């Protein structure tokens, strides 16, 4: 007699996200299969029970047992990765070396939100009257933040620095 063994198909997995599925560039999320398989066939090529993803897409897994039998496709999980704003630029409306009582306005690249350092101001433009190194981080409508701008140094003193004088020719 010939014995034929029919193996049941693996149970379809339920995929759950281990954290939020909408995040900023540079982030990631673990997608976890609730079923244990011999082989995991994730839609993005992943092969572990927990698949770490960092790109926008729709993800699912198919499980395979030790006999090579594949189960049904799991539920799909949509991941959305939002752009991070470019590093902002700071422009000044005048010189960065000031006499006490003068000011300069520093302006950041247009964005949805701003956080200046030092001071914690949250507008696109700030009025500077004190010496220091100023930088800004900008945010977009997805609450993603840029890296900090380059530092712009403002110097305020009671008098302007002595000019550099170069004499050309004879003093006679």
GROMACS .gro file of C-alpha atoms in nm:
model
  172
    1UNK     CA    1   0.000   0.000   0.000
    2UNK     CA    2   0.103   0.356  -0.065
    3UNK     CA    3   0.072   0.593   0.227
    4UNK     CA    4   0.006   0.954   0.143
    5UNK     CA    5   0.044   1.210   0.413
    6UNK     CA    6  -0.138   1.538   0.368
    7UNK     CA    7   0.010   1.814   0.579
    8UNK     CA    8  -0.212   2.101   0.685
    9UNK     CA    9  -0.116   2.441   0.551
   10UNK     CA   10   0.047   2.676   0.800
   11UNK     CA   11  -0.188   2.922   0.964
   12UNK     CA   12  -0.177   3.269   0.814
   13UNK     CA   13   0.012   3.512   1.034
   14UNK     CA   14  -0.127   3.824   1.190
   15UNK     CA   15   0.131   4.097   1.151
   16UNK     CA   16   0.144   4.369   1.414
   17UNK     CA   17   0.359   4.678   1.429
   18UNK     CA   18   0.579   4.705   1.739
   19UNK     CA   19   0.555   5.087   1.729
   20UNK     CA   20   0.401   5.360   1.517
   21UNK     CA   21   0.390   5.295   1.142
   22UNK     CA   22   0.416   5.663   1.050
   23UNK     CA   23   0.748   5.825   1.132
   24UNK     CA   24   1.027   6.049   1.003
   25UNK     CA   25   1.318   5.951   0.780
   26UNK     CA   26   1.586   5.783   0.986
   27UNK     CA   27   1.329   5.591   1.191
   28UNK     CA   28   1.209   5.235   1.162
   29UNK     CA   29   0.940   4.999   1.285
   30UNK     CA   30   0.943   4.630   1.366
   31UNK     CA   31   0.667   4.426   1.201
   32UNK     CA   32   0.609   4.103   1.391
   33UNK     CA   33   0.446   3.777   1.279
   34UNK     CA   34   0.242   3.611   1.552
   35UNK     CA   35   0.309   3.267   1.399
   36UNK     CA   36   0.633   3.068   1.418
   37UNK     CA   37   0.743   2.930   1.081
   38UNK     CA   38   1.052   2.758   0.947
   39UNK     CA   39   1.082   3.028   0.681
   40UNK     CA   40   0.943   3.380   0.664
   41UNK     CA   41   0.880   3.531   0.322
   42UNK     CA   42   0.824   3.903   0.377
   43UNK     CA   43   0.709   4.123   0.090
   44UNK     CA   44   1.033   4.323   0.111
   45UNK     CA   45   1.264   4.019   0.125
   46UNK     CA   46   1.288   3.997   0.504
   47UNK     CA   47   1.333   3.649   0.648
   48UNK     CA   48   1.290   3.680   1.025
   49UNK     CA   49   0.984   3.663   1.250
   50UNK     CA   50   1.028   4.035   1.317
   51UNK     CA   51   1.100   4.243   1.009
   52UNK     CA   52   1.255   4.588   1.066
   53UNK     CA   53   1.145   4.835   0.796
   54UNK     CA   54   1.244   5.196   0.731
   55UNK     CA   55   1.080   5.276   0.396
   56UNK     CA   56   0.728   5.363   0.291
   57UNK     CA   57   0.535   5.062   0.168
   58UNK     CA   58   0.276   4.794   0.226
   59UNK     CA   59   0.417   4.487   0.403
   60UNK     CA   60   0.293   4.132   0.454
   61UNK     CA   61   0.444   3.790   0.524
   62UNK     CA   62   0.385   3.435   0.403
   63UNK     CA   63   0.499   3.156   0.632
   64UNK     CA   64   0.649   2.827   0.522
   65UNK     CA   65   0.669   2.515   0.740
   66UNK     CA   66   0.941   2.246   0.755
   67UNK     CA   67   0.764   2.053   0.476
   68UNK     CA   68   0.782   2.352   0.238
   69UNK     CA   69   0.410   2.417   0.265
   70UNK     CA   70   0.317   2.783   0.245
   71UNK     CA   71   0.032   2.941   0.434
   72UNK     CA   72  -0.198   3.219   0.323
   73UNK     CA   73  -0.073   3.575   0.300
   74UNK     CA   74  -0.095   3.769   0.627
   75UNK     CA   75  -0.275   4.097   0.674
   76UNK     CA   76  -0.105   4.399   0.519
   77UNK     CA   77   0.053   4.676   0.724
   78UNK     CA   78   0.108   5.018   0.565
   79UNK     CA   79   0.421   5.209   0.670
   80UNK     CA   80   0.459   5.579   0.591
   81UNK     CA   81   0.798   5.749   0.619
   82UNK     CA   82   0.787   6.129   0.612
   83UNK     CA   83   1.067   6.348   0.482
   84UNK     CA   84   1.293   6.536   0.718
   85UNK     CA   85   1.341   6.905   0.625
   86UNK     CA   86   1.675   7.003   0.475
   87UNK     CA   87   1.933   7.161   0.702
   88UNK     CA   88   1.822   7.526   0.732
   89UNK     CA   89   2.025   7.826   0.626
   90UNK     CA   90   2.046   8.143   0.831
   91UNK     CA   91   2.071   8.483   0.665
   92UNK     CA   92   2.139   8.817   0.835
   93UNK     CA   93   1.995   9.155   0.734
   94UNK     CA   94   2.318   9.332   0.825
   95UNK     CA   95   2.667   9.293   0.970
   96UNK     CA   96   2.733   9.036   1.242
   97UNK     CA   97   2.973   9.263   1.430
   98UNK     CA   98   2.773   9.527   1.619
   99UNK     CA   99   2.817   9.811   1.863
  100UNK     CA  100   2.616   9.792   2.186
  101UNK     CA  101   2.264   9.916   2.113
  102UNK     CA  102   2.259   9.792   1.753
  103UNK     CA  103   2.079   9.480   1.635
  104UNK     CA  104   2.069   9.235   1.346
  105UNK     CA  105   1.781   9.017   1.232
  106UNK     CA  106   1.860   8.652   1.163
  107UNK     CA  107   1.620   8.464   0.935
  108UNK     CA  108   1.583   8.091   0.882
  109UNK     CA  109   1.483   7.903   0.568
  110UNK     CA  110   1.103   7.896   0.529
  111UNK     CA  111   0.945   7.602   0.712
  112UNK     CA  112   0.645   7.510   0.931
  113UNK     CA  113   0.814   7.552   1.270
  114UNK     CA  114   1.136   7.689   1.420
  115UNK     CA  115   1.340   7.645   1.735
  116UNK     CA  116   1.632   7.883   1.782
  117UNK     CA  117   1.926   7.830   2.008
  118UNK     CA  118   2.003   7.992   2.238
  119UNK     CA  119   1.679   8.142   2.359
  120UNK     CA  120   1.420   7.895   2.236
  121UNK     CA  121   1.245   8.144   2.009
  122UNK     CA  122   0.996   7.984   1.769
  123UNK     CA  123   0.962   8.235   1.484
  124UNK     CA  124   1.130   8.242   1.143
  125UNK     CA  125   1.314   8.566   1.227
  126UNK     CA  126   1.484   8.671   1.548
  127UNK     CA  127   1.620   9.009   1.654
  128UNK     CA  128   1.969   8.970   1.799
  129UNK     CA  129   2.126   9.228   2.031
  130UNK     CA  130   2.368   9.004   2.226
  131UNK     CA  131   2.688   8.826   2.136
  132UNK     CA  132   2.663   8.454   2.078
  133UNK     CA  133   2.646   8.164   1.840
  134UNK     CA  134   2.297   8.123   1.694
  135UNK     CA  135   2.149   7.817   1.523
  136UNK     CA  136   1.802   7.692   1.433
  137UNK     CA  137   1.623   7.362   1.385
  138UNK     CA  138   1.318   7.364   1.156
  139UNK     CA  139   1.022   7.130   1.149
  140UNK     CA  140   0.763   7.038   0.888
  141UNK     CA  141   0.391   6.961   0.905
  142UNK     CA  142   0.470   6.594   0.985
  143UNK     CA  143   0.661   6.703   1.301
  144UNK     CA  144   0.989   6.590   1.145
  145UNK     CA  145   1.287   6.804   1.247
  146UNK     CA  146   1.596   6.902   1.049
  147UNK     CA  147   1.949   6.885   1.173
  148UNK     CA  148   2.066   7.210   1.329
  149UNK     CA  149   2.183   7.487   1.097
  150UNK     CA  150   2.544   7.598   1.093
  151UNK     CA  151   2.615   7.837   1.380
  152UNK     CA  152   2.611   8.208   1.299
  153UNK     CA  153   2.824   8.411   1.540
  154UNK     CA  154   2.717   8.762   1.636
  155UNK     CA  155   2.964   8.984   1.821
  156UNK     CA  156   2.846   9.288   2.016
  157UNK     CA  157   3.094   9.522   2.185
  158UNK     CA  158   3.121   9.880   2.308
  159UNK     CA  159   3.340   9.969   2.011
  160UNK     CA  160   3.419   9.827   1.670
  161UNK     CA  161   3.742   9.632   1.632
  162UNK     CA  162   4.041   9.825   1.504
  163UNK     CA  163   4.063   9.808   1.128
  164UNK     CA  164   4.348   9.626   0.955
  165UNK     CA  165   4.550   9.892   0.776
  166UNK     CA  166   4.781   9.806   0.491
  167UNK     CA  167   5.011  10.078   0.365
  168UNK     CA  168   5.080  10.068  -0.004
  169UNK     CA  169   5.374  10.271  -0.117
  170UNK     CA  170   5.601  10.511   0.066
  171UNK     CA  171   5.513  10.706   0.381
  172UNK     CA  172   5.727  11.004   0.270
   0.00000   0.00000   0.00000
